[in-house]
Amino acid sequence: MKILFLILVLPISFPFVFADNEIFITFSEDMNLVNFDGKWTFFHEWKESTLDTIEGGVILRIAHYGDYIYALIDNTVDRTMDLGLDRATICFDSKNDKNFILDKNDYCFTATLGRESGLSYQGGYPYTSLSNLQKIPNVNGFIAIGGISDENDRYDKNPHVSYEFKIPLNLLERSSKYGVYIEVFDANSYSFYTWPNGIKEHVRQIPSPALWGEIISIDKSMPEFHNVVLIFSVLLFMTVLTKKFSVFVNKFN
Ligand SMILES: [Ca+2]
Ligand SMILES: [Ca+2]
Ligand SMILES: [Ca+2]
């Protein structure tokens, strides 16, 4: 059991230093309880998730559970409900290639205020748009929804625009690190809020992945950690059982 204890504890026991353009993503079973209505619905809903600030007044809560990444983007500064226009986009650079343009394993997902169905885009299409993104069919389990906050919001009780996402990890190829870009748009002020800050140069263009930040599962739990522990525990249990059984058999021989 000592070995299992070390495997469980060592990855999270060393001090880590994060740069400004890094987000630490945590494992949270509570994500299973998220009610996808585009807002912080009840007191505990997003409490067990990582907290980051995208840009003054725009909050990100993010976690992973099972086969999905879960994210809440809370735009407390957008109090104008521009239905069908206010939106938030999260982009992932799978394999963290940091290429100059988005490649085939890079994806963007958009949630729009007032729309229950989100949009999915894939990179690697140089002739489709300025960002070489192509709209693709949504995969099973994907959710991206924009909503209007209420008194349950953790950061501001005044009604404002917020977004919830459920993004399938298998589409992104499971990894402990991705390149990430987040963009939040308020149609009323025609303002973009981005993470990392200040990298958006053209209104219709997603910035180059070379400029994006990174999202990191520091305990490596996002790709496979739980399966490894499970397999190891089963093997350990079998070994102990076999040894006990052989002692028992020897006693009666
Ligand atoms: Ca909710
Ligand atoms: Ca707005
Ligand atoms: Ca990539």
XYZ file of N, CA and C and ligand atoms in Angstrom:
762
model
N 0.816 -1.219 0.000
C 0.000 0.000 0.000
C 0.852 1.272 0.000
N 2.104 1.114 0.541
C 2.977 2.296 0.591
C 3.256 2.824 -0.817
N 3.435 1.847 -1.751
C 3.737 2.253 -3.133
C 2.551 2.997 -3.728
N 1.338 2.454 -3.485
C 0.126 3.092 -4.009
C -0.017 4.494 -3.433
N 0.284 4.620 -2.112
C 0.207 5.921 -1.451
C 1.144 6.922 -2.117
N 2.392 6.460 -2.405
C 3.377 7.350 -3.033
C 2.925 7.769 -4.420
N 2.350 6.801 -5.175
C 1.885 7.126 -6.529
C 0.775 8.168 -6.483
N -0.093 8.027 -5.466
C -1.216 8.958 -5.346
C -0.775 10.341 -4.900
N 0.209 10.378 -3.976
C 0.563 11.647 -3.343
C 1.667 12.405 -4.059
N 2.679 11.693 -4.586
C 3.839 12.369 -5.161
C 3.522 13.394 -6.245
N 2.625 13.053 -7.202
C 2.401 14.028 -8.264
C 1.831 15.350 -7.777
N 1.187 15.377 -6.601
C 0.606 16.646 -6.148
C 1.366 17.242 -4.964
N 2.491 16.634 -4.566
C 3.158 17.102 -3.360
C 4.301 18.068 -3.642
N 4.706 18.234 -4.892
C 5.780 19.168 -5.200
C 5.210 20.544 -5.503
N 5.947 21.576 -5.114
C 5.459 22.913 -5.431
C 5.603 23.204 -6.923
N 4.602 23.821 -7.513
C 4.661 24.172 -8.929
C 4.467 25.674 -9.080
N 5.151 26.231 -10.049
C 5.013 27.655 -10.308
C 4.379 27.820 -11.678
N 3.314 28.621 -11.740
C 2.618 28.812 -13.004
C 2.882 30.198 -13.564
N 3.042 30.229 -14.868
C 3.209 31.518 -15.537
C 1.826 32.126 -15.757
N 1.796 33.395 -16.208
C 0.527 34.090 -16.435
C -0.316 33.419 -17.505
N 0.346 32.765 -18.444
C -0.407 32.179 -19.552
C -0.639 30.679 -19.350
N -0.751 30.262 -18.089
C -1.052 28.859 -17.793
C -2.261 28.763 -16.873
N -3.136 27.817 -17.196
C -4.299 27.540 -16.351
C -4.184 26.106 -15.861
N -4.367 25.941 -14.574
C -4.324 24.612 -13.961
C -5.756 24.068 -13.948
N -5.970 22.895 -14.542
C -7.318 22.308 -14.549
C -7.366 21.164 -13.536
N -8.458 21.112 -12.786
C -8.588 20.131 -11.724
C -9.624 19.059 -12.059
N -9.478 17.905 -11.437
C -10.487 16.847 -11.553
C -11.594 17.156 -10.539
N -12.862 17.062 -10.957
C -13.963 17.312 -10.026
C -15.173 16.455 -10.353
N -15.491 15.578 -9.415
C -16.670 14.720 -9.580
C -17.958 15.536 -9.600
N -17.933 16.706 -8.951
C -19.133 17.550 -8.881
C -19.608 18.021 -10.249
N -18.731 17.960 -11.241
C -19.116 18.407 -12.585
C -20.281 17.582 -13.132
N -20.399 16.389 -12.584
C -21.501 15.506 -12.942
C -22.862 16.135 -12.612
N -22.855 17.108 -11.692
C -24.111 17.701 -11.205
C -24.461 19.009 -11.913
N -23.572 19.480 -12.799
C -23.812 20.784 -13.450
C -25.121 20.756 -14.253
N -25.906 21.798 -14.039
C -27.150 21.972 -14.787
C -26.867 22.946 -15.937
N -26.887 22.479 -17.158
C -26.475 23.309 -18.295
C -27.601 24.237 -18.749
N -27.603 25.424 -18.143
C -28.589 26.450 -18.474
C -27.903 27.795 -18.754
N -26.551 27.768 -18.850
C -25.823 28.995 -19.193
C -25.587 29.938 -18.030
N -25.787 29.470 -16.800
C -25.539 30.348 -15.633
C -25.142 29.502 -14.427
N -24.614 30.173 -13.368
C -24.305 29.500 -12.104
C -25.648 29.266 -11.429
N -26.143 28.017 -11.472
C -27.539 27.733 -11.137
C -27.817 27.582 -9.651
N -26.904 26.895 -8.939
C -27.136 26.691 -7.502
C -25.804 26.822 -6.759
N -25.880 26.996 -5.441
C -24.736 27.398 -4.627
C -23.453 26.610 -4.908
N -23.543 25.268 -4.955
C -22.333 24.446 -5.081
C -21.943 24.148 -6.534
N -22.729 24.609 -7.492
C -22.573 24.104 -8.864
C -21.132 24.106 -9.377
N -20.445 25.247 -9.329
C -19.093 25.342 -9.907
C -18.020 25.522 -8.839
N -18.375 25.283 -7.558
C -17.410 25.542 -6.475
C -16.158 24.672 -6.575
N -16.312 23.422 -6.992
C -15.154 22.516 -7.073
C -14.514 22.581 -8.457
N -14.080 23.759 -8.859
C -13.407 23.919 -10.160
C -12.330 24.978 -10.022
N -11.413 25.019 -10.977
C -10.320 25.998 -10.933
C -10.851 27.388 -11.284
N -10.353 28.394 -10.590
C -10.779 29.782 -10.817
C -9.668 30.572 -11.506
N -10.016 31.268 -12.588
C -9.068 32.169 -13.254
C -9.803 33.398 -13.750
N -9.074 34.481 -13.929
C -9.676 35.683 -14.503
C -9.215 35.812 -15.947
N -10.169 35.928 -16.865
C -9.824 36.061 -18.282
C -9.385 37.493 -18.551
N -10.210 38.436 -18.159
C -9.881 39.853 -18.271
C -10.799 40.530 -17.264
N -10.447 41.668 -16.725
C -11.213 42.315 -15.663
C -12.710 42.038 -15.720
N -13.245 41.330 -14.757
C -14.689 41.087 -14.691
C -15.163 39.881 -15.468
N -14.293 39.220 -16.187
C -14.677 37.989 -16.901
C -13.982 36.814 -16.214
N -14.793 35.954 -15.634
C -14.283 34.875 -14.780
C -14.385 33.534 -15.501
N -13.370 32.697 -15.315
C -13.403 31.333 -15.858
C -13.363 30.341 -14.699
N -14.275 29.378 -14.704
C -14.206 28.217 -13.802
C -14.088 26.996 -14.698
N -13.129 26.128 -14.414
C -12.904 24.997 -15.321
C -12.480 23.755 -14.529
N -12.923 22.581 -14.994
C -12.581 21.306 -14.354
C -12.777 20.207 -15.388
N -12.340 18.996 -15.036
C -12.629 17.871 -15.924
C -13.164 16.715 -15.108
N -13.989 15.914 -15.751
C -14.563 14.734 -15.109
C -14.962 13.741 -16.204
N -14.564 12.479 -16.034
C -14.918 11.474 -17.034
C -14.363 11.842 -18.395
N -15.197 11.883 -19.388
C -14.746 12.126 -20.760
C -14.900 13.577 -21.203
N -15.047 14.494 -20.251
C -15.342 15.876 -20.647
C -14.551 16.924 -19.859
N -14.335 18.068 -20.514
C -13.881 19.281 -19.840
C -15.124 20.138 -19.626
N -15.251 20.695 -18.434
C -16.398 21.542 -18.089
C -15.900 22.968 -17.854
N -16.619 23.956 -18.381
C -16.190 25.341 -18.170
C -17.384 26.272 -18.010
N -17.236 27.218 -17.084
C -18.195 28.317 -16.929
C -17.450 29.602 -17.233
N -17.971 30.407 -18.141
C -17.407 31.737 -18.389
C -18.445 32.746 -17.945
N -18.077 33.538 -16.944
C -19.011 34.461 -16.315
C -18.618 35.883 -16.689
N -19.352 36.483 -17.608
C -19.004 37.841 -18.061
C -19.780 38.866 -17.244
N -19.261 39.164 -16.046
C -20.000 40.047 -15.130
C -20.090 41.486 -15.650
N -19.241 41.837 -16.624
C -19.280 43.218 -17.140
C -20.264 43.389 -18.295
N -20.847 42.289 -18.779
C -21.812 42.390 -19.880
C -23.233 42.300 -19.329
N -23.844 43.473 -19.135
C -25.220 43.506 -18.607
C -26.229 43.822 -19.695
N -25.794 43.793 -20.946
C -26.709 44.009 -22.074
C -26.967 42.650 -22.722
N -28.210 42.225 -22.704
C -28.549 40.872 -23.159
C -28.794 40.885 -24.673
N -27.744 40.787 -25.426
C -27.855 40.823 -26.896
C -28.053 39.389 -27.410
N -29.327 38.998 -27.446
C -29.657 37.622 -27.827
C -29.146 37.280 -29.221
N -28.502 36.137 -29.332
C -27.999 35.686 -30.631
C -26.701 36.362 -31.056
N -26.204 37.302 -30.241
C -24.996 38.052 -30.627
C -23.871 37.936 -29.593
N -24.208 38.112 -28.312
C -23.183 37.923 -27.271
C -22.731 36.468 -27.325
N -21.419 36.248 -27.219
C -20.942 34.869 -27.326
C -19.579 34.680 -26.650
N -19.281 33.405 -26.396
C -17.971 33.037 -25.835
C -17.435 31.860 -26.630
N -16.127 31.866 -26.870
C -15.477 30.802 -27.649
C -14.262 30.272 -26.887
N -14.141 28.937 -26.850
C -12.939 28.306 -26.294
C -12.286 27.492 -27.399
N -10.989 27.681 -27.597
C -10.245 26.929 -28.615
C -9.166 26.078 -27.948
N -8.962 24.879 -28.487
C -7.944 23.957 -27.963
C -6.963 23.585 -29.072
N -5.689 23.690 -28.754
C -4.622 23.231 -29.651
C -4.194 21.851 -29.153
N -4.761 20.790 -29.767
C -4.384 19.434 -29.368
C -2.927 19.191 -29.733
N -2.244 18.469 -28.910
C -0.812 18.191 -29.005
C 0.032 19.424 -28.698
N -0.640 20.547 -28.424
C 0.064 21.783 -28.068
C 1.164 22.108 -29.077
N 0.817 22.001 -30.373
C 1.811 22.215 -31.445
C 2.305 23.659 -31.528
N 1.431 24.598 -31.118
C 1.749 26.034 -31.214
C 2.092 26.450 -32.646
N 1.369 25.867 -33.613
C 1.608 26.235 -35.014
C 1.176 27.672 -35.282
N 1.643 28.205 -36.383
C 1.283 29.576 -36.758
C -0.205 29.659 -37.104
N -0.728 28.622 -37.796
C -2.169 28.566 -38.091
C -2.774 27.309 -37.454
N -4.103 27.335 -37.254
C -4.761 26.190 -36.621
C -4.672 24.961 -37.519
N -4.311 23.812 -36.928
C -4.227 22.591 -37.729
C -5.437 21.687 -37.472
N -5.432 20.515 -38.097
C -6.608 19.628 -38.082
C -6.989 19.135 -36.693
N -6.029 19.068 -35.779
C -6.379 18.593 -34.440
C -6.652 19.759 -33.477
N -6.940 20.927 -34.031
C -7.315 22.081 -33.203
C -8.811 22.365 -33.386
N -9.461 22.705 -32.298
C -10.918 22.903 -32.335
C -11.316 24.156 -31.566
N -12.402 24.792 -32.022
C -13.001 25.906 -31.292
C -14.476 25.588 -31.044
N -14.979 26.040 -29.902
C -16.377 25.796 -29.530
C -16.987 27.121 -29.089
N -18.183 27.408 -29.611
C -18.822 28.696 -29.315
C -20.187 28.504 -28.663
N -20.412 29.268 -27.589
C -21.727 29.340 -26.950
C -22.283 30.739 -27.212
N -23.571 30.816 -27.542
C -24.192 32.098 -27.875
C -25.371 32.352 -26.934
N -25.508 33.602 -26.498
C -26.621 33.938 -25.608
C -27.968 33.678 -26.303
N -28.814 32.936 -25.614
C -30.158 32.677 -26.150
C -30.231 31.460 -27.047
N -29.107 30.791 -27.255
C -29.122 29.575 -28.086
C -28.713 28.368 -27.245
N -29.536 27.336 -27.278
C -29.253 26.143 -26.464
C -28.238 25.230 -27.129
N -28.043 25.412 -28.436
C -27.105 24.559 -29.156
C -25.838 25.338 -29.482
N -24.687 24.756 -29.141
C -23.418 25.426 -29.415
C -22.912 25.116 -30.810
N -21.778 25.690 -31.157
C -21.174 25.469 -32.473
C -19.771 24.892 -32.293
N -19.390 23.971 -33.208
C -18.054 23.363 -33.173
C -17.313 23.696 -34.468
N -16.034 23.978 -34.361
C -15.206 24.294 -35.531
C -13.901 23.505 -35.450
N -13.406 23.117 -36.630
C -12.130 22.415 -36.702
C -11.148 23.229 -37.545
N -9.883 23.213 -37.146
C -8.863 23.936 -37.896
C -8.353 23.128 -39.082
N -7.402 23.676 -39.807
C -6.786 22.958 -40.911
C -7.482 23.127 -42.247
N -8.343 24.154 -42.367
C -9.036 24.406 -43.636
C -8.611 25.789 -44.142
N -7.500 25.860 -44.852
C -6.919 27.165 -45.200
C -7.781 28.031 -46.116
N -8.743 27.426 -46.833
C -9.497 28.239 -47.804
C -10.898 28.619 -47.317
N -11.228 28.297 -46.037
C -12.599 28.551 -45.587
C -12.775 29.918 -44.940
N -11.826 30.370 -44.162
C -11.978 31.659 -43.488
C -10.606 32.181 -43.093
N -10.604 33.361 -42.526
C -9.336 33.956 -42.106
C -8.617 33.097 -41.056
N -9.399 32.379 -40.255
C -8.774 31.567 -39.202
C -8.623 30.113 -39.604
N -8.841 29.781 -40.860
C -8.893 28.419 -41.386
C -9.654 27.443 -40.503
N -10.810 27.906 -40.033
C -11.706 27.055 -39.251
C -12.908 26.663 -40.103
N -13.322 25.417 -39.952
C -14.492 24.918 -40.667
C -15.520 24.482 -39.630
N -16.793 24.883 -39.836
C -17.845 24.416 -38.927
C -18.038 22.922 -39.127
N -18.110 22.171 -38.035
C -18.299 20.717 -38.129
C -19.524 20.316 -37.293
N -20.103 19.138 -37.548
C -21.239 18.701 -36.723
C -20.815 18.537 -35.264
N -21.711 18.889 -34.354
C -21.412 18.704 -32.928
C -21.349 17.214 -32.604
N -20.374 16.813 -31.793
C -20.294 15.401 -31.408
C -21.206 15.154 -30.204
N -21.547 13.888 -30.007
C -22.426 13.509 -28.900
C -21.862 13.977 -27.568
N -22.712 14.535 -26.738
C -22.316 14.948 -25.396
C -21.840 16.385 -25.314
N -21.536 17.011 -26.465
C -21.054 18.400 -26.457
C -22.198 19.361 -26.108
N -21.901 20.290 -25.200
C -22.877 21.329 -24.844
C -22.153 22.667 -24.789
N -22.771 23.704 -25.339
C -22.275 25.078 -25.187
C -23.504 25.976 -25.205
N -23.748 26.664 -24.099
C -25.003 27.411 -23.968
C -24.755 28.750 -23.275
N -25.393 29.798 -23.767
C -25.301 31.117 -23.152
C -26.568 31.394 -22.365
N -26.434 32.105 -21.240
C -27.615 32.394 -20.417
C -27.483 33.719 -19.684
N -28.499 34.024 -18.877
C -28.512 35.257 -18.082
C -28.450 34.872 -16.608
N -27.486 35.458 -15.889
C -27.260 35.087 -14.492
C -28.415 35.550 -13.604
N -28.463 34.976 -12.381
C -29.458 35.421 -11.394
C -28.797 35.565 -10.024
N -29.591 35.557 -8.965
C -29.048 35.803 -7.611
C -28.085 34.712 -7.147
N -28.062 33.554 -7.835
C -27.146 32.481 -7.454
C -25.730 32.684 -7.980
N -25.524 33.692 -8.820
C -24.187 33.938 -9.359
C -23.224 34.297 -8.218
N -22.028 33.722 -8.270
C -21.065 33.884 -7.161
C -20.379 35.244 -7.173
N -20.324 35.916 -8.322
C -19.487 37.110 -8.439
C -20.258 38.428 -8.534
N -21.469 38.385 -9.062
C -22.244 39.610 -9.224
C -23.729 39.253 -9.282
N -24.492 39.853 -8.381
C -25.932 39.530 -8.311
C -26.742 40.222 -9.407
N -26.143 41.253 -10.054
C -26.864 41.919 -11.154
C -26.911 40.989 -12.361
N -28.062 40.883 -13.024
C -28.154 39.995 -14.194
C -27.116 40.365 -15.259
N -26.388 39.371 -15.725
C -25.386 39.578 -16.773
C -25.272 38.302 -17.604
N -24.410 38.320 -18.610
C -24.321 37.191 -19.543
C -23.271 36.188 -19.048
N -23.620 34.899 -19.117
C -22.659 33.853 -18.744
C -22.847 32.639 -19.663
N -21.856 31.747 -19.642
C -21.843 30.633 -20.609
C -21.360 29.365 -19.917
N -21.914 28.228 -20.338
C -21.463 26.937 -19.812
C -21.099 26.008 -20.974
N -20.025 25.251 -20.780
C -19.514 24.342 -21.823
C -19.295 22.937 -21.262
N -19.533 21.946 -22.094
C -19.150 20.554 -21.800
C -18.490 20.029 -23.077
N -17.162 19.830 -23.002
C -16.380 19.556 -24.216
C -15.779 18.153 -24.169
N -16.088 17.312 -25.162
C -15.598 15.926 -25.143
C -14.072 15.841 -25.289
N -13.431 15.175 -24.322
C -11.966 15.030 -24.345
C -11.496 14.141 -25.496
N -12.314 13.183 -25.883
C -11.875 12.261 -26.938
C -11.684 12.974 -28.274
N -12.487 14.014 -28.515
C -12.336 14.795 -29.744
C -10.982 15.506 -29.750
N -10.546 15.938 -28.570
C -9.285 16.692 -28.463
C -8.068 15.779 -28.362
N -8.284 14.465 -28.221
C -7.205 13.513 -27.944
C -6.710 13.782 -26.521
N -6.919 12.811 -25.647
C -6.607 12.995 -24.223
C -5.129 13.334 -23.988
N -4.909 14.342 -23.179
C -3.551 14.805 -22.907
C -3.541 15.530 -21.566
N -2.356 15.716 -20.994
C -2.284 16.481 -19.745
C -2.027 17.961 -20.017
N -1.879 18.320 -21.300
C -1.622 19.723 -21.636
C -2.182 20.075 -23.017
N -2.888 21.183 -23.098
C -3.377 21.696 -24.386
C -3.028 23.175 -24.504
N -2.864 23.631 -25.731
C -2.847 25.071 -25.961
C -4.298 25.531 -25.873
N -4.539 26.731 -25.307
C -5.918 27.204 -25.139
C -6.023 28.700 -25.427
N -7.132 29.047 -26.085
C -7.461 30.459 -26.313
C -8.940 30.658 -25.977
N -9.246 31.732 -25.250
C -10.634 32.026 -24.880
C -10.972 33.447 -25.317
N -12.167 33.588 -25.884
C -12.598 34.899 -26.386
C -14.059 35.113 -26.006
N -14.358 36.264 -25.404
C -15.727 36.569 -25.003
C -16.119 37.880 -25.688
N -17.291 37.896 -26.320
C -17.697 39.059 -27.120
C -18.974 39.670 -26.564
N -18.942 40.994 -26.333
C -20.156 41.737 -25.966
C -20.572 42.572 -27.178
N -21.716 42.200 -27.772
C -22.154 42.850 -29.012
C -22.517 44.318 -28.797
N -23.015 44.664 -27.600
C -23.456 46.038 -27.348
C -22.297 47.029 -27.399
N -21.192 46.687 -26.767
C -20.025 47.587 -26.762
C -19.020 47.212 -27.857
N -19.329 46.143 -28.593
C -18.425 45.574 -29.603
C -17.040 45.350 -29.004
N -17.037 44.727 -27.797
C -15.771 44.481 -27.092
C -15.436 42.997 -27.070
N -14.150 42.704 -27.253
C -13.654 41.334 -27.100
C -12.807 41.275 -25.826
N -13.068 40.253 -25.014
C -12.241 39.971 -23.837
C -11.539 38.651 -24.123
N -10.224 38.602 -23.991
C -9.519 37.391 -24.405
C -8.562 36.882 -23.331
N -8.263 35.588 -23.431
C -7.192 34.968 -22.634
C -6.364 34.124 -23.571
N -5.061 34.300 -23.646
C -4.306 35.367 -22.982
C -4.766 36.761 -23.452
N -4.572 37.742 -22.579
C -5.006 39.106 -22.886
C -4.201 39.711 -24.036
N -4.901 40.527 -24.829
C -4.225 41.393 -25.801
C -3.616 40.705 -27.006
N -4.040 39.478 -27.344
C -3.425 38.826 -28.517
C -4.327 38.864 -29.754
N -5.571 39.393 -29.605
C -6.473 39.435 -30.763
C -6.192 40.676 -31.602
N -5.860 40.474 -32.878
C -5.506 41.615 -33.734
C -6.589 41.947 -34.738
N -7.329 40.908 -35.203
C -8.371 41.145 -36.215
C -9.711 40.637 -35.699
N -10.755 41.412 -35.946
C -12.086 41.101 -35.421
C -12.553 39.710 -35.834
N -12.341 39.332 -37.089
C -12.863 38.057 -37.591
C -11.855 36.911 -37.474
N -10.761 37.147 -36.832
C -9.704 36.139 -36.830
C -9.372 35.641 -35.416
N -9.291 34.305 -35.293
C -8.784 33.711 -34.048
C -7.253 33.848 -34.090
N -6.644 34.356 -33.020
C -5.178 34.544 -33.046
C -4.426 33.235 -33.283
N -3.190 33.344 -33.711
C -2.349 32.181 -33.985
C -2.139 31.331 -32.726
N -2.257 29.984 -32.841
C -1.989 29.117 -31.681
C -0.610 29.341 -31.061
N 0.307 29.887 -31.843
C 1.650 30.177 -31.308
C 1.579 31.177 -30.147
N 0.456 31.947 -30.083
C 0.321 32.984 -29.048
C -0.570 32.544 -27.884
N -1.187 31.369 -27.991
C -2.162 30.940 -26.985
C -1.484 30.588 -25.661
N -2.297 30.476 -24.606
C -1.818 29.995 -23.318
C -1.916 28.474 -23.261
N -1.727 27.932 -22.065
C -1.784 26.475 -21.904
C -2.681 26.107 -20.741
N -3.379 24.984 -20.911
C -4.157 24.421 -19.815
C -3.479 23.119 -19.409
N -3.260 22.964 -18.108
C -2.423 21.857 -17.637
C -3.124 21.063 -16.545
N -3.164 19.751 -16.731
C -3.627 18.843 -15.688
C -2.377 18.402 -14.938
N -2.065 19.071 -13.840
C -0.757 18.908 -13.208
C -0.553 17.529 -12.590
N -1.636 16.889 -12.155
C -1.483 15.540 -11.599
C -1.650 14.484 -12.685
N -1.684 14.938 -13.939
C -1.822 14.040 -15.100
C -3.134 13.242 -15.050
N -4.122 13.747 -14.323
C -5.366 12.988 -14.186
C -6.232 13.084 -15.436
N -6.017 14.090 -16.283
C -6.881 14.259 -17.460
C -6.688 13.135 -18.479
N -5.435 12.727 -18.788
C -5.333 11.685 -19.815
C -5.667 10.287 -19.334
N -5.128 9.848 -18.205
C -5.287 8.430 -17.898
C -5.071 8.083 -16.442
N -4.831 9.028 -15.599
C -4.421 8.775 -14.226
C -5.335 7.788 -13.501
N -6.660 7.984 -13.626
C -7.589 7.149 -12.864
C -7.562 5.704 -13.331
N -7.378 5.510 -14.624
C -7.302 4.137 -15.139
C -6.043 3.445 -14.627
N -4.923 4.188 -14.592
C -3.660 3.610 -14.132
C -3.795 3.168 -12.677
N -4.369 4.043 -11.848
C -4.535 3.721 -10.428
C -5.439 2.511 -10.260
N -6.516 2.479 -11.062
C -7.465 1.366 -10.977
C -6.775 0.044 -11.322
N -6.028 0.023 -12.421
C -5.339 -1.193 -12.857
C -4.317 -1.612 -11.795
N -3.555 -0.626 -11.282
C -2.542 -0.916 -10.271
C -3.174 -1.499 -9.004
N -4.321 -0.927 -8.583
C -5.008 -1.398 -7.381
C -5.478 -2.834 -7.563
N -6.013 -3.145 -8.748
C -6.508 -4.500 -9.016
C -5.335 -5.478 -8.966
N -4.190 -5.110 -9.589
C -3.006 -5.980 -9.605
C -2.493 -6.225 -8.185
N -2.457 -5.150 -7.385
C -1.994 -5.247 -6.003
C -2.901 -6.177 -5.196
N -4.206 -5.999 -5.374
C -5.192 -6.828 -4.681
C -5.021 -8.297 -5.054
N -4.804 -8.556 -6.362
C -4.633 -9.938 -6.842
C -3.369 -10.569 -6.241
N -2.280 -9.758 -6.167
C -1.014 -10.264 -5.620
C -1.185 -10.658 -4.156
N -1.826 -9.762 -3.371
C -2.036 -10.026 -1.944
C -2.893 -11.273 -1.780
N -3.945 -11.366 -2.583
C -4.875 -12.498 -2.512
C -4.156 -13.814 -2.832
N -3.305 -13.791 -3.869
C -2.574 -14.988 -4.278
C -1.630 -15.442 -3.171
N -0.931 -14.457 -2.543
C 0.016 -14.786 -1.469
C -0.715 -15.397 -0.284
N -1.854 -14.794 0.110
C -2.629 -15.284 1.248
C -3.136 -16.686 0.956
N -3.559 -16.907 -0.275
C -4.100 -18.210 -0.656
C -3.006 -19.278 -0.601
N -1.781 -18.925 -1.068
C -0.699 -19.902 -1.058
C -0.282 -20.238 0.377
N -0.324 -19.243 1.318
C -0.029 -19.494 2.736
C -1.067 -20.461 3.298
N -2.344 -20.204 2.956
C -3.454 -21.033 3.414
C -3.297 -22.471 2.921
N -2.917 -22.649 1.642
C -2.754 -23.975 1.032
C -1.588 -24.714 1.685
N -0.451 -23.937 1.922
C 0.738 -24.549 2.537
C 0.458 -25.091 3.931
N -0.447 -24.378 4.666
C -0.790 -24.776 6.031
C -1.389 -26.172 6.070
N -2.135 -26.514 5.055
C -2.849 -27.800 5.037
C -2.154 -28.869 4.199
N -0.938 -28.552 3.741
C -0.184 -29.552 2.960
C 0.837 -30.270 3.852
Ca -25.736 26.040 -14.641
Ca -24.090 42.164 -24.371
Ca -2.527 21.172 -32.693
